[in-house]
Short mmCIF file of C-alpha atoms and ligand atoms in Angstrom, two decimals:
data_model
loop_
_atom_site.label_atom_id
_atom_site.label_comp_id
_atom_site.label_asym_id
_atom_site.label_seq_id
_atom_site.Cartn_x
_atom_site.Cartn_y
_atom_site.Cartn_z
CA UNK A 1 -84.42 14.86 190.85
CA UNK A 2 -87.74 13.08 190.58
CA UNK A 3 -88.81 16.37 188.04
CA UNK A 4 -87.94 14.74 185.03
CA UNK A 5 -90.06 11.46 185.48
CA UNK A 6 -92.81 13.63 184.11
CA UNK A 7 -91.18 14.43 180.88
CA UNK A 8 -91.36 11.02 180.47
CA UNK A 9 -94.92 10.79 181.67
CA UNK A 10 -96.04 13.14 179.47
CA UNK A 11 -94.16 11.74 176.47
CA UNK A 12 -94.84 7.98 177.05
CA UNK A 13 -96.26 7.92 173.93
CA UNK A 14 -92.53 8.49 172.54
CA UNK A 15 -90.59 5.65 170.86
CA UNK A 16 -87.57 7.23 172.26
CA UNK A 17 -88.08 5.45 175.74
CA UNK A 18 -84.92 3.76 177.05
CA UNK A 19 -86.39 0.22 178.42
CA UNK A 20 -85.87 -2.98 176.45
CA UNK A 21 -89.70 -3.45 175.47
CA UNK A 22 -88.55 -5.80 172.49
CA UNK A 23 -89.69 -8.72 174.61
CA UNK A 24 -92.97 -6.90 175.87
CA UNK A 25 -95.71 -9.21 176.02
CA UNK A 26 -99.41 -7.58 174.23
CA UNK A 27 -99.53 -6.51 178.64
CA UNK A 28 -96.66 -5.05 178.14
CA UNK A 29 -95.19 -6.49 181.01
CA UNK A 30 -91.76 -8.84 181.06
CA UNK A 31 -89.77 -10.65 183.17
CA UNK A 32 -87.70 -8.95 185.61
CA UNK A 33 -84.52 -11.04 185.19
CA UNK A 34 -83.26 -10.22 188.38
CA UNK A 35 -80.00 -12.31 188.46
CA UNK A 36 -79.00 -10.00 185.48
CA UNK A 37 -78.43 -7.26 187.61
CA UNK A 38 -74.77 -6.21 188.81
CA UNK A 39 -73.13 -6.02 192.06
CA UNK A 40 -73.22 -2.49 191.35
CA UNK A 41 -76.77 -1.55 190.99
CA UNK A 42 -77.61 -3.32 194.13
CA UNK A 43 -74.55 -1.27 196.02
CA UNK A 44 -76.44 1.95 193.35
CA UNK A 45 -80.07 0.87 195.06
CA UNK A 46 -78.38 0.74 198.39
CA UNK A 47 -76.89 3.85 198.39
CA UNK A 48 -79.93 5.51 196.73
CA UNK A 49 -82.17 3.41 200.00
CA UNK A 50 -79.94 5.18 202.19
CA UNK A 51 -80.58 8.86 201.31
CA UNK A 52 -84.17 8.17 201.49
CA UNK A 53 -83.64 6.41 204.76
CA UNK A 54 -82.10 10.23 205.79
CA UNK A 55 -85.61 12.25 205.30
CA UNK A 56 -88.41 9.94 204.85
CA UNK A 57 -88.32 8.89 209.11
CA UNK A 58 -89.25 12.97 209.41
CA UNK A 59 -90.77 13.77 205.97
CA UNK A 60 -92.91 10.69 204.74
CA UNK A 61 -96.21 9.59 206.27
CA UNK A 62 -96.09 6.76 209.41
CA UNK A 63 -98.01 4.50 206.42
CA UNK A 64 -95.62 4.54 204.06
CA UNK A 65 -92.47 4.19 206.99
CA UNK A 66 -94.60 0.86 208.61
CA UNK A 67 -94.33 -0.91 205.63
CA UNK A 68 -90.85 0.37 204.13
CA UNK A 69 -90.04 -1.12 207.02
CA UNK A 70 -91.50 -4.44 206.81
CA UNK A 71 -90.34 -4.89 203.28
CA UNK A 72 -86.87 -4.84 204.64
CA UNK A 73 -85.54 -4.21 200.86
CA UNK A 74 -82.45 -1.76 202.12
CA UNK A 75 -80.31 -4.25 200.88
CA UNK A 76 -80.25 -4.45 197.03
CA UNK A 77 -82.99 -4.68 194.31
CA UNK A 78 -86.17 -6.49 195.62
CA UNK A 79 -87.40 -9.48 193.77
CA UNK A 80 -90.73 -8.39 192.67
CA UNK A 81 -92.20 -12.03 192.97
CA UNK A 82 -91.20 -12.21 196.53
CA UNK A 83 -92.74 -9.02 197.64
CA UNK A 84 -95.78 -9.85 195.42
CA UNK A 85 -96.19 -12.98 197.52
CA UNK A 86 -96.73 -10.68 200.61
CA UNK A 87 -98.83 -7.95 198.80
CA UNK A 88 -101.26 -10.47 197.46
CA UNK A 89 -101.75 -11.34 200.99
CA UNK A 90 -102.03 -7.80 202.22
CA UNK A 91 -104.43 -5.90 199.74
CA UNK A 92 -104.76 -8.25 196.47
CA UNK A 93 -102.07 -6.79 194.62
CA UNK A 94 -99.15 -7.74 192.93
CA UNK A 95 -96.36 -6.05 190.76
CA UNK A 96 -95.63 -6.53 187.59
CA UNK A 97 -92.51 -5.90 186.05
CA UNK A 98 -92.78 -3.27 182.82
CA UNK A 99 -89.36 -2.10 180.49
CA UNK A 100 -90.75 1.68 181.47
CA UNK A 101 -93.56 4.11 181.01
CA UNK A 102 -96.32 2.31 179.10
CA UNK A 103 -99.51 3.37 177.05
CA UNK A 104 -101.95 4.88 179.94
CA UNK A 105 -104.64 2.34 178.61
CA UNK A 106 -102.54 -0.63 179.46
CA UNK A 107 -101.27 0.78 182.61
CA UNK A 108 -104.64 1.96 183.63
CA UNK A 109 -105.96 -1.76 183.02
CA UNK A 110 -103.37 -3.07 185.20
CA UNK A 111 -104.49 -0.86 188.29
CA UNK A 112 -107.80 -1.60 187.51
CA UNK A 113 -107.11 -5.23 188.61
CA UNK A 114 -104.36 -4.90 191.23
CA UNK A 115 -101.34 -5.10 189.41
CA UNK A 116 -98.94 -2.28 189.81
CA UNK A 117 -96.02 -2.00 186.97
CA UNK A 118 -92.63 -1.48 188.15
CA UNK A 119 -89.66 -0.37 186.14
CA UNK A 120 -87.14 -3.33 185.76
CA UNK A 121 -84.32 -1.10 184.85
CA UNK A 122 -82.34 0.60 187.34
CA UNK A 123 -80.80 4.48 186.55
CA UNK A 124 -77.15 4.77 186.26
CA UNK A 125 -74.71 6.62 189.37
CA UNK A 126 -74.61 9.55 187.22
CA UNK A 127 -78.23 9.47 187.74
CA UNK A 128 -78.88 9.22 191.29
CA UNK A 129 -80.56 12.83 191.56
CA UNK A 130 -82.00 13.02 188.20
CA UNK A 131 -83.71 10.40 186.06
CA UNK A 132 -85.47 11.16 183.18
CA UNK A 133 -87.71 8.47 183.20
CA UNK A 134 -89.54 6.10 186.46
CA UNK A 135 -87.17 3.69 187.18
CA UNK A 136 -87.02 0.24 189.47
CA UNK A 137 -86.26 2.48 192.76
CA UNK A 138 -88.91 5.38 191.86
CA UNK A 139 -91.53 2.92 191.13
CA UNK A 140 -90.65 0.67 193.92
CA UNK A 141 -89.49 3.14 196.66
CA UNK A 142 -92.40 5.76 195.87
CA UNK A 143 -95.50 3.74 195.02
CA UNK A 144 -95.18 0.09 196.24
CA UNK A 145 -94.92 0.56 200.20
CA UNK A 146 -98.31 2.19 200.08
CA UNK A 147 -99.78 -0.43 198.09
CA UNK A 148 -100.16 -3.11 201.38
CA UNK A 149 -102.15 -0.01 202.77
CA UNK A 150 -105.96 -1.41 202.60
CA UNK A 151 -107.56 1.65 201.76
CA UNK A 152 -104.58 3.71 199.83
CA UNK A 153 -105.17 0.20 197.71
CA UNK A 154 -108.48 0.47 197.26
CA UNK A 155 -107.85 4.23 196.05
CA UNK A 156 -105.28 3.25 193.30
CA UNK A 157 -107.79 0.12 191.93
CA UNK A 158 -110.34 2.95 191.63
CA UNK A 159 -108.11 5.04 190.04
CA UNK A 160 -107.46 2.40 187.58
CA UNK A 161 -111.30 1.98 186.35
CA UNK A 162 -111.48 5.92 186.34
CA UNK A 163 -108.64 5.72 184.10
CA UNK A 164 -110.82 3.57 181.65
CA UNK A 165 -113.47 5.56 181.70
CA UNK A 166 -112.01 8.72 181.49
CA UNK A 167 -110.24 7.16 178.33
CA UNK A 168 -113.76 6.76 176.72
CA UNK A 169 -114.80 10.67 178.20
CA UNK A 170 -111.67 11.90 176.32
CA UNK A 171 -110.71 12.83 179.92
CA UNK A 172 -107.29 11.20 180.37
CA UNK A 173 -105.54 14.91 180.70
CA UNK A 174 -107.91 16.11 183.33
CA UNK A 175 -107.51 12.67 185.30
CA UNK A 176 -103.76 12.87 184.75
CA UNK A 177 -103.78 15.73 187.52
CA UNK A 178 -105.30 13.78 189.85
CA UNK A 179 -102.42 11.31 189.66
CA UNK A 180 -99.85 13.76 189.18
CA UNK A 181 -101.28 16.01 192.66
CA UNK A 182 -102.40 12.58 194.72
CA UNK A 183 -100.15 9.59 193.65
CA UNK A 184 -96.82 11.39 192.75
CA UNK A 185 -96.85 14.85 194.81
CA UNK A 186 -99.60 14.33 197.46
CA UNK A 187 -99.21 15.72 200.77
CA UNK A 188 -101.10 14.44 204.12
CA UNK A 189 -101.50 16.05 207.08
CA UNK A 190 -100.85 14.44 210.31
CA UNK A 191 -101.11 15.37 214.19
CA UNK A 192 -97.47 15.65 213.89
CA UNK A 193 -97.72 18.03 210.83
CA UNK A 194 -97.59 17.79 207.14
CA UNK A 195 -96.12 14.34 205.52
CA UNK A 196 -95.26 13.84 201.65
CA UNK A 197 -97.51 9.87 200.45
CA UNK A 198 -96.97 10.60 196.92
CA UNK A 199 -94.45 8.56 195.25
CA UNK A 200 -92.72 11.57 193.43
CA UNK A 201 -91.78 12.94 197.22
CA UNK A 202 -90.75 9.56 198.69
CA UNK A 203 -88.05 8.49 196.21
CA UNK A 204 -86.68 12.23 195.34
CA UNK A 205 -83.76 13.82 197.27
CA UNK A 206 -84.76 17.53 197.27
CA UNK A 207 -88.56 17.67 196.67
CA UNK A 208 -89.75 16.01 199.83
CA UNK A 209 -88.34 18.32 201.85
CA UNK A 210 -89.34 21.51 199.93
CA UNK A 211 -93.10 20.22 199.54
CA UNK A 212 -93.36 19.50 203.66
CA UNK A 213 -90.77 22.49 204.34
CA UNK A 214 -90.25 25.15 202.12
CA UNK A 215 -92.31 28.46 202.60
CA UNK A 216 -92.27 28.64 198.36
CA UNK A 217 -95.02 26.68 197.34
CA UNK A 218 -98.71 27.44 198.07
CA UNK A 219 -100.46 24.24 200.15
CA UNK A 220 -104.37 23.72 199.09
CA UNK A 221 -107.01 21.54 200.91
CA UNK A 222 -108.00 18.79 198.84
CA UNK A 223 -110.93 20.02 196.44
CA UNK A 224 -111.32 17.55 193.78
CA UNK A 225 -112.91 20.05 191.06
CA UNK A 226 -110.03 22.52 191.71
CA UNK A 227 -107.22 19.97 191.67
CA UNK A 228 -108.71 18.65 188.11
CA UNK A 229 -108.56 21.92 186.60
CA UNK A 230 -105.07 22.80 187.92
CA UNK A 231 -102.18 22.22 185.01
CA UNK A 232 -98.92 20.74 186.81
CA UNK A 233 -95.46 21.45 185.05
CA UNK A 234 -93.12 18.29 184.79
CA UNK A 235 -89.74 20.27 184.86
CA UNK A 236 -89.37 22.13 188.16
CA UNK A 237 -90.82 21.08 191.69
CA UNK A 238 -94.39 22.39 192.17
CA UNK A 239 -95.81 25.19 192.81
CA UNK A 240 -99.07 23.80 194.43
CA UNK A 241 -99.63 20.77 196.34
CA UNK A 242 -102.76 19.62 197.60
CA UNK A 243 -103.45 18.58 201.19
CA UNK A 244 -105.63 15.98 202.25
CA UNK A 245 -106.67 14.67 205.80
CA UNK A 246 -106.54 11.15 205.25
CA UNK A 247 -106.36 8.23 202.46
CA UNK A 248 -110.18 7.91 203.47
CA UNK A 249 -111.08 11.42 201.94
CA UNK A 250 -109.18 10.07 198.84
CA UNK A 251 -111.52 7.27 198.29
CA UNK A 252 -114.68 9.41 199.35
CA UNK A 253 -113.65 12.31 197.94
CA UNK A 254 -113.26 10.95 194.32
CA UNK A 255 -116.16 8.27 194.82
CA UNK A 256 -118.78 10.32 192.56
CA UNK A 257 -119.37 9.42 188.79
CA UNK A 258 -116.73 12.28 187.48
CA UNK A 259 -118.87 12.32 184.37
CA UNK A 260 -120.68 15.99 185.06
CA UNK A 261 -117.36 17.22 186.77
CA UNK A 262 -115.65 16.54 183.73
CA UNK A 263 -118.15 18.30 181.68
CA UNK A 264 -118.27 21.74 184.07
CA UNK A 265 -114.57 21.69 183.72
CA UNK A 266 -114.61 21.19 180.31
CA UNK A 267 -115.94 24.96 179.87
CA UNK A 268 -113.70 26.90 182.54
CA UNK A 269 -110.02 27.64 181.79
CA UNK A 270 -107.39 25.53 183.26
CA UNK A 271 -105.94 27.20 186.67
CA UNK A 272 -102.07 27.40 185.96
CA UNK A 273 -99.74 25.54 188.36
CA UNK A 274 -98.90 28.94 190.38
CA UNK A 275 -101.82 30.59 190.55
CA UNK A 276 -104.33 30.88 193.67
CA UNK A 277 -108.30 30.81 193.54
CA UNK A 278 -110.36 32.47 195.81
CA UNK A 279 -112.17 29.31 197.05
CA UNK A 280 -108.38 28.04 197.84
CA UNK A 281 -107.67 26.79 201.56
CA UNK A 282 -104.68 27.21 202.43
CA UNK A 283 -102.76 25.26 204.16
CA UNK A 284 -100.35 25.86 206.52
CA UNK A 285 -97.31 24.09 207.63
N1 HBI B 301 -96.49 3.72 182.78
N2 HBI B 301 -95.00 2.18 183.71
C1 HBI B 301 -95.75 3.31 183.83
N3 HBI B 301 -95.76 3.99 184.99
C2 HBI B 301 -96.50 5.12 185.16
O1 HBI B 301 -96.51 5.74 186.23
C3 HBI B 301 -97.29 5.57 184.07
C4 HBI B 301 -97.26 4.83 182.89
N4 HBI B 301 -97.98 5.25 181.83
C5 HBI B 301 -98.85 6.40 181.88
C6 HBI B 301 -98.77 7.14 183.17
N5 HBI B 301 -98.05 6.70 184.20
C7 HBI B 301 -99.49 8.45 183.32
O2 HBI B 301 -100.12 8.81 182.13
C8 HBI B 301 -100.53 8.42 184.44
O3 HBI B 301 -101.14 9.68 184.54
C9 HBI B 301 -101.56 7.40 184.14
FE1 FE B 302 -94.60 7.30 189.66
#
């Protein structure tokens, strides 16, 4: 259960993380020493691959399934340099392999300029629907297909330099939502119906299916101010998810300087994660 990857999220500042960051460079990034991982963790990735494989052909959005498929990666850990090679090509990123969750500053300043960390660890088989912390198949199952999409690309670069400068707006835990409800628990909607793109869907066994399925949890249009002021909770699946209509609205949507936004929102109280608004649109399934 993807859940947990927030505890670690929200704690990254912890020294308990479980990555080897001994070898970090000042980047924090490493090598990924892929010939150091076992038979088993590729036959672990493999089998983890396969459960996705189950729900994301009726749950996940067409981008994310056109490239999954292209990356042709069902068959054990993907070497990141190789699948750099092709996402240079594609957007102008490349991946860079991290021990774990790093400071937001350094990870922000990687998005900025196209590099997106992955995880080089892999979770253990006792592990496979809970891990407490983003590892190789969250980061690379969830967040990487998306990456060769041009303008889902574009978004995440921008989010990057809005990371900065929320940094120096003291802003970071308003911005935080906008990754948490876009990047890890967005929801599109398609002419075929609603379709998880946020990496915390994608690579989870039981939350893409209640986010796109379940009657539980309330579905909101897109509304940047409202999603900024809405808490998320890192334990439990959501109680909100926000809808948009495209990865175009993303970009235009979240285009204005966030400076005044952040300063109305400043002086109204957060909205919890269950609670409705009367501006809400509500989406249906
Ligand atoms: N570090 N490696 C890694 N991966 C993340 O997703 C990540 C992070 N550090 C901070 C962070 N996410 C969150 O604070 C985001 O909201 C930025
Ligand atoms: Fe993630």
């Amino acid at each position: 259960m993807e859940r947990s990857i927030l505890t670690a999220v929200s704690n990254a500042r912890q020294p308990r993380l479980r990555g080897d960051y001994s070898g970090a460079r000042t980047d924090h990034t490493v090598e990924q020493n892929w010939s150091a991982y076992t038979a088993a963790e590729h036959s672990l990735w493999r089998k983890l691959y396969d459960r996705q494989m189950r729900l994301v052909p009726q749950y996940a959005c067409e981008e994310f399934l056109h490239t999954l498929d292209r990356l042709d990666v069902s068959g054990g850990i993907p070497r990141f340099e190789a699948i750099s090679r092709k996402l240079r090509r594609a957007t102008g990123w490349e991946l860079v392999a991290v021990p774990g969750l790093i400071p937001d500053l350094g990870f922000f300043e990687h998005l900025a300029n196209r590099r997106f960390p992955v995880t080089n660890w892999l979770r253990r088989p006792q592990e496979a629907e809970y891990v407490v912390e983003p590892d190789v198949f969250h980061d690379f199952f969830g967040h990487v297909p998306l990456l060769f999409d041009p303008v889902y690309a574009d978004y995440m670069a921008a989010y990057g330099a809005g990371g900065l400068k929320a940094a120096r707006l003291d802003s970071l835990k308003h911005l935080a939502r906008l990754y948490w409800y876009t990047v890890e628990f967005g929801l599109i909607r398609t002419p075929e119906g609603l379709r998880g793109y946020g990496a915390g869907l994608l690579s989870s066994s039981g939350e893409l299916l209640y986010a796109v399925d379940s009657a539980e949890p309330r579905r909101v249009k897109f509304d940047l101010e409202r999603l900024l002021r809405t808490e998320y909770r890192i334990d439990r699946f959501q109680d909100t998810y926000f809808v948009i209509d495209g990865f175009e609205q993303l970009i235009a949507d979240t285009a204005p300087d966030f400076t005044p936004v952040y300063e109305r929102i400043r002086r109204m109280p957060p909205i919890a994660p269950d609670e409705a608004t009367w501006d809400d649109v509500v989406v249906r399934r």
